[in-house]
Amino acid sequence: MVLFQKNLHCGTGLPSSDTPLKVITSTALPCCETRVSAVGITIEDIVYVVDSGQIKITTYDPSNNTSTLAPVLVSKANATQRRGRAGRVREGKCFHLFSNFSYTEVMLDFLPPEITRTRLEDVILRIKALKLGPVTTFLSGCLDPPDLETILRTLRFLRDIQALKPLPPPAQLNTSLSSSSSIPVNQLSRMSKRQRDRVMTSAIEAGKAAVATDSVSTVEEDNDVLTPLGHHLANLPLDPQCAKLLILGALFCCLQPALVVAACLSFKDPFEIPLGQEATADAKRREFAEDSQSDHWAFFTALRYPSTVSGVNILMNQSFSTVQEFRQLGHNDRWSFCRENFLNYNTMQSLSPILTKRWIAITLITVQIGGARRKDLLRLMQDFVGLLYERRYIKSEDMDDPQSNLYSHDVRIFRAIIAGAFYPNFVMASAKKSKSGGVFYRSSAAAEKIALHPKSVNNGIKPDTNIWFAFFEKIKLQHNAASTLFDTTMLNVRPIVFFSSKLDHVKVSPSISRTQQDSLLGDTDYLKVDGWITLRSSPRIPQLVESLKQCLDRLLNDKVRNPGPTNWDTSTLEGQIMQTIVDYFLNEAPPIFHSPTFLQQQAHQRRGGFGRGDYGRGRGNYGRARVNRGFVGGGRGIGPAVKAFADIPFPPPPPHPPPFP
């Protein structure tokens, strides 16, 4: 008998239906079941079950703000459920690969509730929106309350993305302490010992209360309120960072990329990685990413240039205007098309026939949410457009509206909104080598180990200077392992500086000597971003950036309170501010780094020769490459110093931006 591989529901790819895995003589068919199938599918004639006793669950580690997806022991309830898979139609057997001691003494009765092992951004935002009182007090009433450290970490994260704003503590908190300590000394001297002891006891009790109040105020939980942006994030049924991405995409008229990225990140990576074809799938992903060095831009490329996707030419050349016509292809042709482009065949069968050929590439790459009915990305994106239109961020429900997509095809603006939406999720790739000889990655937590997943388009780059990436989520696949970044986008320096929450101007001691090669500006001033990103800059840069950020903050507050499409008319204050910010992002040169894969395709065939002029000097298969070569400006533009920083034609912003009428 020949055993065929059938992927009933998974993201490991689409092997051919006629590819035999192994020849067996028995009539029994083994079935490898994942956790998804445990709740999404039932095979009635299973007779033997082998239970490994392990399960992968997502847990949140508040100490380093990382999600962990590592195997743990199943609960007793899970073991009972797995045993129930055998013997549905006749007597069966279940083999548990764990000891009786583990079952009776180690295993929990049930797995911990999700609220105790996941992040709480959505929960806290809704508690604040509904005005249900202090977060810790409200969540302490849960049957299984979450850990206090998780709550505090989530509160700090929501402040970082400007969703929560702490208010100053009330003045009456220290009233008792100040009243007891304001007794004159001569009056104390006339008191009896009992009276003085009573006063001192009251002062001590007031001091303890003040200390307790200070410990609460350091958390600032009782005094946190939603910002105008936080109100809208709480009303959007999305992760706060994805919701912020949609708002920034509408504000900067970069709507389509924001919709695509938010739709993909809200569910799962749309790309498939077939077993045994990892290298080919990675190459296809890099083809989608073009020269942007962004996994998120790769999601959008399928929509932007459907004719460049291998296999979509079949549809375009044969004038297939709908997916329904694609269904008229033969079974083998359809399988070949999906296999060549790493698309899900089952999803293709369920697509709506009303989609036009412009959206073929994006609707082919769809996602399946657990065992639920499949939803294509186009429908999800249209839902997001409806949410933005209801809140008047855009003037039309048409996602192709030209006014909402003025900068949809500019990767520099795309990087900027990614930086603003995913802040503070930044990681630095250092120019210095790690102990193993690879790239050294560093985040705000200096002691944390970070690695890029092999499927990322930024995996394997060799930076000439420190470069930064934005990521959506970091996950540990094993306990005590490095945090893995699955999707990243390379950033320019200016969006990092602009969307950060804290800028410190540091004056370097003149005793520190630097060569002309070390400094492009020759100054002794540094810019400290959020306490861990250090950049050399001219002294006037912090003041200019802060003034521009104040203008944007006033604009955002006005936009959130009174939503409306962005007005780009430079005769208005709003148009001047937005155009200045866009020019600030557009006038920066991209990072410089070594990309072996990129140079292997673009460098001259002769070893030691020169490649094309817009790619710089090539040395064989290795050389210098510039990200986004069409947008290269003057100077290096990245690294410790930005030469073009001081050359931007800033209009003089007012020191205190006037209120909008």
XYZ file of C-alpha atoms in Angstrom:
661
model
C 0.000 0.000 0.000
C 1.204 3.521 -0.767
C 0.716 6.196 1.886
C 0.034 9.717 0.595
C 0.587 12.899 2.566
C -2.574 14.934 3.078
C -2.356 18.237 4.929
C -5.877 18.634 6.222
C -5.287 21.937 7.962
C -1.798 23.361 8.377
C 0.590 25.979 7.049
C 3.460 23.694 6.077
C 2.739 23.958 2.401
C 1.032 22.157 -0.413
C 2.852 19.000 -1.494
C 1.621 17.323 -4.616
C -1.239 14.912 -4.083
C 0.623 12.222 -5.986
C 3.854 12.360 -3.932
C 4.231 9.121 -1.925
C 5.898 9.382 1.456
C 6.376 5.740 2.322
C 5.267 2.307 1.141
C 3.646 0.218 3.870
C 1.946 -3.152 3.816
C -0.488 -2.631 6.659
C -3.986 -1.288 6.208
C -3.641 0.932 9.296
C -3.057 4.599 8.510
C -1.098 6.687 11.048
C -2.357 10.212 11.668
C -0.218 12.939 13.273
C -2.539 15.291 15.117
C -1.719 18.849 16.155
C -3.322 20.873 18.907
C -5.474 22.677 16.327
C -6.988 19.408 15.153
C -7.788 18.489 18.755
C -10.565 21.072 18.687
C -11.162 21.446 14.963
C -11.532 17.960 13.483
C -12.633 14.490 14.542
C -11.606 11.204 12.900
C -14.110 8.657 14.125
C -12.335 5.385 13.355
C -9.169 6.056 15.382
C -8.277 2.912 17.353
C -4.842 3.617 18.859
C -3.725 6.931 20.341
C -0.148 7.745 21.382
C -0.102 10.751 23.739
C 3.276 12.481 24.087
C 2.111 14.350 27.175
C 3.416 17.634 25.762
C 1.624 20.703 24.491
C 2.727 24.093 23.219
C 0.926 27.058 24.727
C 1.586 30.766 24.506
C 2.697 32.364 27.749
C 3.737 35.937 28.453
C 6.921 36.743 30.339
C 6.548 40.267 31.765
C 10.189 40.421 32.894
C 11.417 40.860 29.303
C 8.123 41.582 27.518
C 8.306 38.370 25.465
C 5.761 35.752 24.463
C 6.932 32.163 24.867
C 5.725 29.267 22.735
C 7.430 26.311 24.404
C 6.306 22.740 25.144
C 4.931 22.042 28.614
C 3.179 19.114 30.272
C -0.463 18.728 29.378
C -3.118 18.953 32.049
C -5.123 16.023 33.323
C -8.112 17.314 31.384
C -6.053 17.336 28.171
C -4.863 13.785 28.799
C -8.452 12.654 29.282
C -9.503 14.433 26.103
C -6.711 12.795 24.102
C -7.660 9.393 25.476
C -11.173 9.993 24.237
C -9.929 10.065 20.654
C -9.638 6.266 20.715
C -12.555 3.873 20.721
C -15.288 5.954 19.125
C -16.543 3.143 16.881
C -14.892 0.142 18.583
C -12.682 -0.641 21.544
C -9.389 1.260 21.402
C -6.228 1.879 23.386
C -4.311 4.983 24.418
C -0.587 4.961 25.241
C 0.492 7.882 27.449
C 4.224 8.619 27.273
C 4.522 9.904 30.826
C 4.744 8.321 34.259
C 1.966 7.857 36.742
C 3.890 10.093 39.158
C 3.825 12.941 36.606
C 0.103 12.460 36.158
C -0.767 12.430 39.848
C 1.809 14.807 41.324
C 3.007 17.169 38.580
C 0.223 17.734 36.082
C -2.368 20.417 36.728
C -6.046 19.628 36.620
C -6.531 22.274 33.944
C -4.231 24.554 31.956
C -3.945 28.114 33.307
C -6.638 30.448 31.957
C -5.610 32.588 29.027
C -5.981 35.831 30.980
C -3.142 34.746 33.290
C -0.636 33.970 30.504
C -1.228 36.534 27.775
C -0.809 40.255 27.354
C -3.642 42.447 28.575
C -3.636 45.493 26.292
C -7.148 44.935 24.947
C -8.565 44.144 28.389
C -7.048 47.217 30.051
C -8.107 49.550 27.238
C -11.698 48.375 27.545
C -11.631 48.684 31.336
C -10.498 52.285 30.929
C -13.016 52.989 28.161
C -15.905 51.649 30.254
C -14.627 53.483 33.368
C -14.759 50.365 35.532
C -12.322 51.739 38.075
C -8.693 50.923 38.830
C -7.356 48.127 36.662
C -5.713 46.152 39.467
C -8.837 46.357 41.597
C -11.095 45.243 38.760
C -8.880 42.358 37.616
C -8.363 41.158 41.185
C -12.017 40.144 41.145
C -11.391 37.549 38.424
C -11.576 33.879 39.349
C -7.932 33.608 38.290
C -6.491 37.137 38.461
C -3.459 37.894 36.290
C -0.058 38.536 37.792
C 0.520 42.087 39.062
C 3.798 42.391 37.149
C 1.987 41.578 33.905
C -0.539 44.338 34.600
C 2.180 46.883 35.373
C 4.198 45.955 32.282
C 1.086 46.299 30.118
C 0.329 49.707 31.619
C 3.844 50.920 30.836
C 3.512 49.609 27.290
C 0.216 51.448 26.771
C 1.848 54.663 27.997
C 4.706 54.143 25.557
C 2.337 53.954 22.597
C 0.514 57.037 23.940
C -2.749 55.219 24.643
C -2.702 56.071 28.368
C -1.707 59.292 30.066
C -0.897 59.482 33.797
C -2.405 62.357 35.723
C -0.569 64.042 38.607
C -1.555 62.580 41.990
C -4.165 64.543 43.948
C -2.829 67.136 46.362
C -4.854 65.757 49.255
C -2.828 62.548 49.396
C -0.131 64.199 51.498
C -2.480 66.394 53.534
C -2.292 64.327 56.696
C 1.481 64.108 56.520
C 1.954 67.814 55.903
C -0.483 68.763 58.673
C 1.264 66.589 61.246
C 4.714 67.782 60.282
C 3.783 71.467 60.303
C 3.450 71.737 64.115
C 5.903 74.337 65.429
C 8.765 73.107 67.586
C 7.869 75.408 70.507
C 4.349 73.963 70.541
C 5.736 70.415 70.646
C 7.933 71.360 73.601
C 4.875 72.413 75.629
C 3.080 69.108 74.973
C 3.077 66.221 77.379
C 4.893 63.011 76.521
C 1.601 61.275 75.763
C 0.553 64.065 73.390
C 3.935 64.001 71.637
C 3.719 60.216 71.280
C 0.249 60.588 69.789
C 1.498 63.182 67.288
C 4.513 61.042 66.348
C 2.312 57.976 65.920
C 0.006 59.933 63.616
C 3.003 61.176 61.635
C 4.387 57.648 61.285
C 1.018 56.311 60.112
C 0.704 59.189 57.652
C 4.227 58.449 56.421
C 3.361 54.809 55.843
C 0.245 55.837 53.947
C 2.299 58.263 51.872
C 4.835 55.545 51.043
C 2.034 53.216 50.026
C 0.526 55.983 47.938
C 3.885 56.642 46.303
C 4.227 52.966 45.444
C 0.869 53.144 43.739
C 1.676 56.441 42.051
C 4.892 54.974 40.652
C 2.643 52.509 38.899
C 0.370 55.449 38.082
C -2.408 52.966 37.517
C -5.117 54.668 39.554
C -4.478 57.972 37.788
C -4.106 56.692 34.217
C -6.705 57.918 31.755
C -7.204 57.259 28.080
C -5.717 59.729 25.658
C -7.799 60.716 22.618
C -5.796 58.155 20.653
C -6.438 55.580 23.367
C -10.205 56.057 23.062
C -10.066 55.147 19.381
C -7.689 52.246 19.975
C -10.134 50.885 22.548
C -12.992 51.110 20.054
C -11.141 49.287 17.270
C -11.399 45.462 17.431
C -7.665 45.077 16.833
C -4.380 44.770 18.626
C -3.491 48.324 19.748
C -0.407 48.433 17.530
C -2.344 47.254 14.471
C -5.041 49.825 15.232
C -2.385 52.529 15.516
C -0.962 51.379 12.179
C -4.350 51.919 10.528
C -4.685 55.388 12.035
C -1.186 56.447 10.941
C -1.769 54.924 7.510
C -4.893 57.034 7.102
C -3.184 60.148 8.495
C -0.145 59.910 6.186
C -2.249 58.731 3.216
C -0.477 55.371 3.092
C -3.681 53.389 3.455
C -3.300 50.245 1.360
C -0.007 49.046 2.908
C -1.387 49.689 6.386
C -4.514 47.670 5.593
C -2.542 44.727 4.225
C -0.078 44.602 7.133
C -2.804 44.966 9.766
C -4.845 42.203 8.123
C -1.877 39.816 8.003
C -0.640 40.512 11.527
C -4.114 40.243 13.011
C -4.230 36.571 12.046
C -1.113 34.862 10.702
C 1.673 35.046 8.150
C 0.049 34.487 4.734
C 3.117 32.800 3.236
C 3.557 29.053 3.351
C 6.810 27.157 3.870
C 6.560 23.672 2.318
C 8.675 20.976 3.893
C 11.893 20.517 1.964
C 11.420 23.752 -0.007
C 12.376 26.274 2.642
C 15.086 27.906 0.505
C 12.743 28.341 -2.462
C 10.012 29.772 -0.248
C 12.480 32.211 1.329
C 13.623 33.327 -2.127
C 10.005 33.942 -3.136
C 9.479 35.988 0.016
C 12.556 38.112 -0.796
C 11.189 38.590 -4.304
C 8.007 39.990 -2.820
C 10.015 42.254 -0.495
C 11.907 43.808 -3.435
C 14.673 46.065 -2.036
C 12.737 47.284 0.987
C 14.302 44.872 3.521
C 10.845 44.523 5.044
C 8.768 41.420 5.667
C 5.740 43.680 6.022
C 6.343 45.295 2.627
C 6.377 41.783 1.120
C 2.737 41.395 2.153
C 1.843 44.504 0.204
C 3.913 43.746 -2.910
C 1.540 41.004 -4.025
C -1.178 43.652 -4.230
C 1.022 46.364 -5.667
C 2.582 44.409 -8.526
C 0.492 41.320 -9.252
C 2.103 40.937 -12.671
C 5.526 40.464 -11.081
C 4.421 37.460 -9.074
C 5.458 34.239 -10.747
C 2.351 32.398 -11.873
C -0.012 35.377 -11.739
C 1.099 36.069 -15.309
C -0.932 32.998 -16.220
C -4.060 34.779 -15.124
C -3.103 38.137 -16.605
C -2.021 36.778 -19.991
C -5.092 34.602 -20.354
C -7.340 37.537 -19.361
C -8.929 35.803 -16.415
C -10.978 38.603 -14.896
C -12.288 36.658 -11.932
C -11.277 33.840 -9.664
C -14.313 31.960 -10.934
C -12.639 31.678 -14.337
C -9.504 30.421 -12.628
C -11.594 27.580 -11.234
C -12.270 26.468 -14.800
C -8.659 25.312 -15.081
C -8.025 21.605 -14.800
C -7.311 20.007 -11.450
C -3.638 19.428 -12.231
C -3.176 22.983 -13.544
C -4.660 24.446 -10.388
C -2.452 22.316 -8.180
C 0.605 23.306 -10.212
C -0.253 26.983 -9.930
C -0.641 26.843 -6.148
C 2.447 24.705 -5.674
C 4.675 27.032 -7.716
C 3.524 30.128 -5.826
C 3.240 28.616 -2.334
C -0.491 29.291 -2.139
C -3.182 27.383 -0.304
C -5.192 25.229 -2.677
C -8.163 24.837 -0.340
C -8.347 28.598 0.089
C -8.364 29.062 -3.672
C -11.445 26.875 -3.877
C -13.363 29.072 -1.443
C -12.641 32.488 -2.939
C -15.538 34.697 -3.935
C -16.091 34.937 -7.724
C -16.649 38.703 -7.637
C -12.990 39.641 -7.163
C -11.323 41.474 -9.991
C -7.930 40.540 -11.417
C -6.308 43.502 -9.687
C -6.915 41.817 -6.362
C -6.049 38.294 -7.482
C -2.581 38.287 -5.963
C -3.751 39.490 -2.568
C -6.828 37.270 -2.423
C -4.884 34.172 -3.362
C -2.730 34.621 -0.266
C -5.402 34.090 2.376
C -5.399 32.804 5.893
C -7.309 30.179 7.810
C -8.196 30.957 11.418
C -8.116 27.727 13.386
C -10.976 25.517 12.335
C -13.258 28.406 11.478
C -14.408 29.339 8.030
C -11.697 30.863 5.865
C -11.743 34.609 5.346
C -9.835 36.266 2.561
C -7.703 39.292 3.265
C -9.669 41.521 0.945
C -12.819 41.161 3.004
C -10.864 41.809 6.178
C -9.232 44.883 4.670
C -12.638 46.150 3.602
C -13.820 45.755 7.193
C -10.886 47.875 8.348
C -11.704 50.512 5.743
C -15.260 50.581 7.052
C -13.999 51.155 10.593
C -11.807 54.051 9.482
C -14.612 55.544 7.397
C -17.069 55.359 10.303
C -14.577 57.307 12.418
C -14.017 59.803 9.575
C -10.303 59.207 9.152
C -10.872 58.784 5.417
C -13.440 60.332 3.151
C -14.335 57.230 1.130
C -14.946 53.552 1.792
C -13.005 52.767 -1.367
C -9.562 51.479 -0.396
C -8.333 52.588 -3.844
C -9.232 56.212 -3.166
C -6.300 58.270 -4.570
C -6.431 60.832 -1.767
C -6.003 58.092 0.836
C -3.070 56.539 -1.054
C -0.853 59.489 -1.953
C 2.181 57.785 -0.375
C 1.108 54.144 -0.556
C 3.941 53.257 -2.943
C 6.718 55.087 -1.110
C 8.657 52.698 1.091
C 10.145 55.572 3.104
C 6.731 56.698 4.362
C 5.823 53.056 4.898
C 8.860 52.618 7.145
C 7.892 55.735 9.057
C 4.353 54.559 9.861
C 5.698 51.112 10.767
C 8.089 52.793 13.216
C 5.289 54.884 14.690
C 2.882 51.950 14.998
C 5.296 49.333 16.374
C 7.164 51.659 18.747
C 8.786 50.732 21.161
C 9.428 47.361 19.477
C 12.837 48.252 18.037
C 15.996 46.158 17.812
C 19.486 47.210 16.734
C 21.776 45.166 14.484
C 25.271 46.103 15.564
C 28.180 46.484 13.185
C 30.363 44.552 15.609
C 30.303 40.775 15.450
C 28.888 38.554 18.148
C 30.941 35.884 19.886
C 29.759 33.314 17.342
C 30.779 35.544 14.440
C 27.242 36.484 13.433
C 25.288 39.716 13.731
C 24.830 41.040 17.263
C 21.264 42.197 17.975
C 20.366 44.420 20.897
C 17.064 45.701 22.238
C 16.131 48.036 25.057
C 16.752 45.100 27.413
C 20.526 44.910 27.046
C 20.876 41.397 28.489
C 18.272 39.835 26.193
C 19.348 37.460 23.425
C 17.652 38.126 20.091
C 17.713 36.245 16.784
C 15.953 36.731 13.458
C 13.959 33.821 12.094
C 15.514 32.241 8.972
C 12.462 33.084 6.872
C 12.828 36.829 7.509
C 14.159 38.815 4.558
C 16.559 40.562 6.950
C 18.149 37.359 8.174
C 21.839 37.170 7.270
C 22.501 40.838 6.529
C 25.843 42.337 7.562
C 25.481 46.003 8.550
C 28.314 48.469 8.012
C 27.003 50.621 10.846
C 24.357 50.155 13.495
C 20.957 49.755 11.866
C 17.529 49.348 13.422
C 14.514 47.160 12.785
C 10.901 47.347 13.895
C 9.066 44.157 14.781
C 5.540 43.290 15.779
C 6.183 40.498 18.260
C 9.063 38.484 19.671
C 8.561 34.883 20.702
C 10.683 32.341 22.537
C 10.340 28.917 20.953
C 12.136 27.211 23.836
C 12.715 28.084 27.465
C 16.041 29.864 28.044
C 16.401 30.358 24.284
C 16.887 33.578 22.351
C 13.830 35.657 21.492
C 12.926 35.135 17.834
C 11.697 37.906 15.536
C 9.592 36.521 12.696
C 8.769 39.701 10.792
C 10.913 42.842 10.721
C 11.234 46.088 8.796
C 14.494 47.985 8.443
C 14.115 51.566 9.660
C 15.726 54.873 8.914
C 16.957 56.944 11.833
C 14.552 59.859 11.531
C 11.309 57.920 12.179
C 12.932 56.417 15.283
C 13.824 59.859 16.586
C 10.510 61.373 15.630
C 8.162 58.756 17.112
C 10.158 58.134 20.288
C 8.777 59.251 23.622
C 11.983 60.579 25.181
C 14.904 62.531 23.693
C 17.922 63.539 25.769
C 20.677 65.851 24.559
C 24.038 64.632 25.874
C 27.182 66.775 25.811
C 30.321 64.691 25.354
C 33.491 65.585 27.227
C 36.086 67.314 24.998
C 38.694 64.839 26.249
C 37.094 62.174 24.067
C 38.949 62.326 20.767
C 37.402 61.242 17.487
C 38.805 61.150 14.012
C 37.244 62.842 11.041
C 36.095 59.448 9.821
C 34.209 58.782 13.033
C 32.092 61.925 12.813
C 30.412 63.357 9.780
C 29.505 66.525 11.638
C 32.590 66.989 13.806
C 30.597 67.970 16.887
C 30.602 66.627 20.427
C 26.843 66.324 20.910
C 24.858 63.132 21.194
C 21.163 62.376 21.051
C 19.911 59.734 23.476
C 16.661 58.129 22.339
C 14.636 56.345 25.036
C 17.760 55.848 27.093
C 19.423 53.221 24.881
C 19.738 54.466 21.271
C 22.653 56.892 20.917
C 23.112 59.057 17.812
C 25.564 61.824 17.014
C 23.815 64.984 15.955
C 24.174 68.715 15.830
C 23.018 70.658 18.912
C 19.958 72.108 17.203
C 18.457 68.786 16.117
C 16.711 67.938 19.433
C 15.018 71.338 19.553
C 13.849 71.060 15.939
C 12.518 67.546 16.391
C 10.787 68.404 19.661
C 9.102 71.426 18.090
C 7.928 69.343 15.159
C 6.673 66.603 17.478
C 4.707 69.166 19.468
C 3.044 70.279 16.261
C 2.170 66.678 15.362
C 0.863 65.972 18.876
C -1.488 68.932 18.653
C -2.533 67.783 15.199
C -3.136 64.205 16.373
C -5.166 65.390 19.348
C -7.280 67.501 17.056
C -7.632 64.644 14.561
C -8.661 62.151 17.209
C -11.204 64.504 18.777
C -12.454 65.761 15.404
C -11.547 63.106 12.818
C -11.312 64.013 9.180
C -9.183 63.324 6.099
C -5.729 64.868 6.058
C -5.633 68.312 4.490
C -2.424 68.619 2.438
C -3.054 72.223 1.387
C 0.142 74.056 2.375
C -1.810 77.268 2.873
C -3.255 75.721 6.047
C -1.389 74.994 9.262
C -2.272 71.309 9.027
C -0.909 71.071 5.497
C 2.332 72.823 6.466
C 2.903 70.492 9.416
C 2.175 67.306 7.471
C 4.254 68.339 4.463
C 7.179 69.261 6.707
C 7.026 65.876 8.432
C 6.861 64.034 5.114
C 9.822 66.007 3.751
C 11.693 65.186 6.945
C 11.226 61.471 6.229
C 11.834 61.646 2.479
C 15.136 63.529 2.609
C 17.027 60.800 4.453
C 19.347 58.371 2.694
C 18.838 54.654 3.400
C 21.069 52.348 5.453
C 24.147 50.663 4.013
C 24.713 46.970 4.614
C 26.082 43.770 3.079
C 23.467 41.490 1.560
C 24.988 38.347 0.020
C 21.736 37.204 -1.599
C 21.002 40.606 -3.092
C 24.524 41.064 -4.425
C 24.648 37.572 -5.815
C 21.796 38.556 -8.117
C 22.927 42.095 -8.957
C 26.738 42.176 -8.896
C 28.861 41.835 -12.022
C 29.704 38.275 -13.048
C 33.451 38.879 -12.917
C 34.897 38.340 -9.477
C 36.393 41.573 -8.247
C 34.604 43.569 -10.920
C 32.186 46.460 -10.555
C 28.465 46.042 -10.453
C 25.843 48.488 -11.628
C 26.423 52.052 -10.520
C 23.290 52.357 -8.442
C 24.260 49.364 -6.334
C 27.709 50.632 -5.458
C 30.985 48.772 -5.557
C 30.770 44.960 -5.700
C 33.497 42.507 -4.740
C 32.531 39.218 -6.336
C 29.414 37.982 -4.643
C 29.824 40.401 -1.752
C 29.834 44.155 -1.727
C 27.901 47.211 -0.701
C 24.205 47.413 -1.271
C 21.815 50.253 -0.574
C 18.323 49.587 0.559
C 15.723 51.069 -1.751
C 18.235 52.236 -4.361
C 15.750 54.549 -6.048
C 15.578 56.757 -2.993
C 19.271 57.147 -2.201
C 20.055 60.696 -1.152
C 23.261 62.529 -0.466
C 25.685 61.181 2.087
C 25.550 57.905 3.979
C 22.456 58.976 5.865
C 22.526 56.291 8.566
C 24.634 55.251 11.499
C 25.838 57.303 14.439
C 25.534 60.526 12.457
C 23.177 61.686 9.766
C 24.829 64.182 7.494
C 21.639 65.389 5.893
C 20.027 65.982 9.294
C 20.993 69.645 9.408
C 20.194 70.333 5.747
C 16.419 69.928 5.938
C 14.523 73.103 5.067
C 12.511 73.254 8.277
C 9.923 76.016 8.349
C 10.253 77.748 11.703
C 7.609 76.037 13.856
C 6.094 78.158 16.602
C 7.506 77.436 20.082
C 3.956 76.857 21.287
C 1.738 75.557 18.479
C -1.510 77.516 18.290
C -4.760 75.634 18.807
C -6.655 74.541 15.747
C -9.794 76.463 14.984
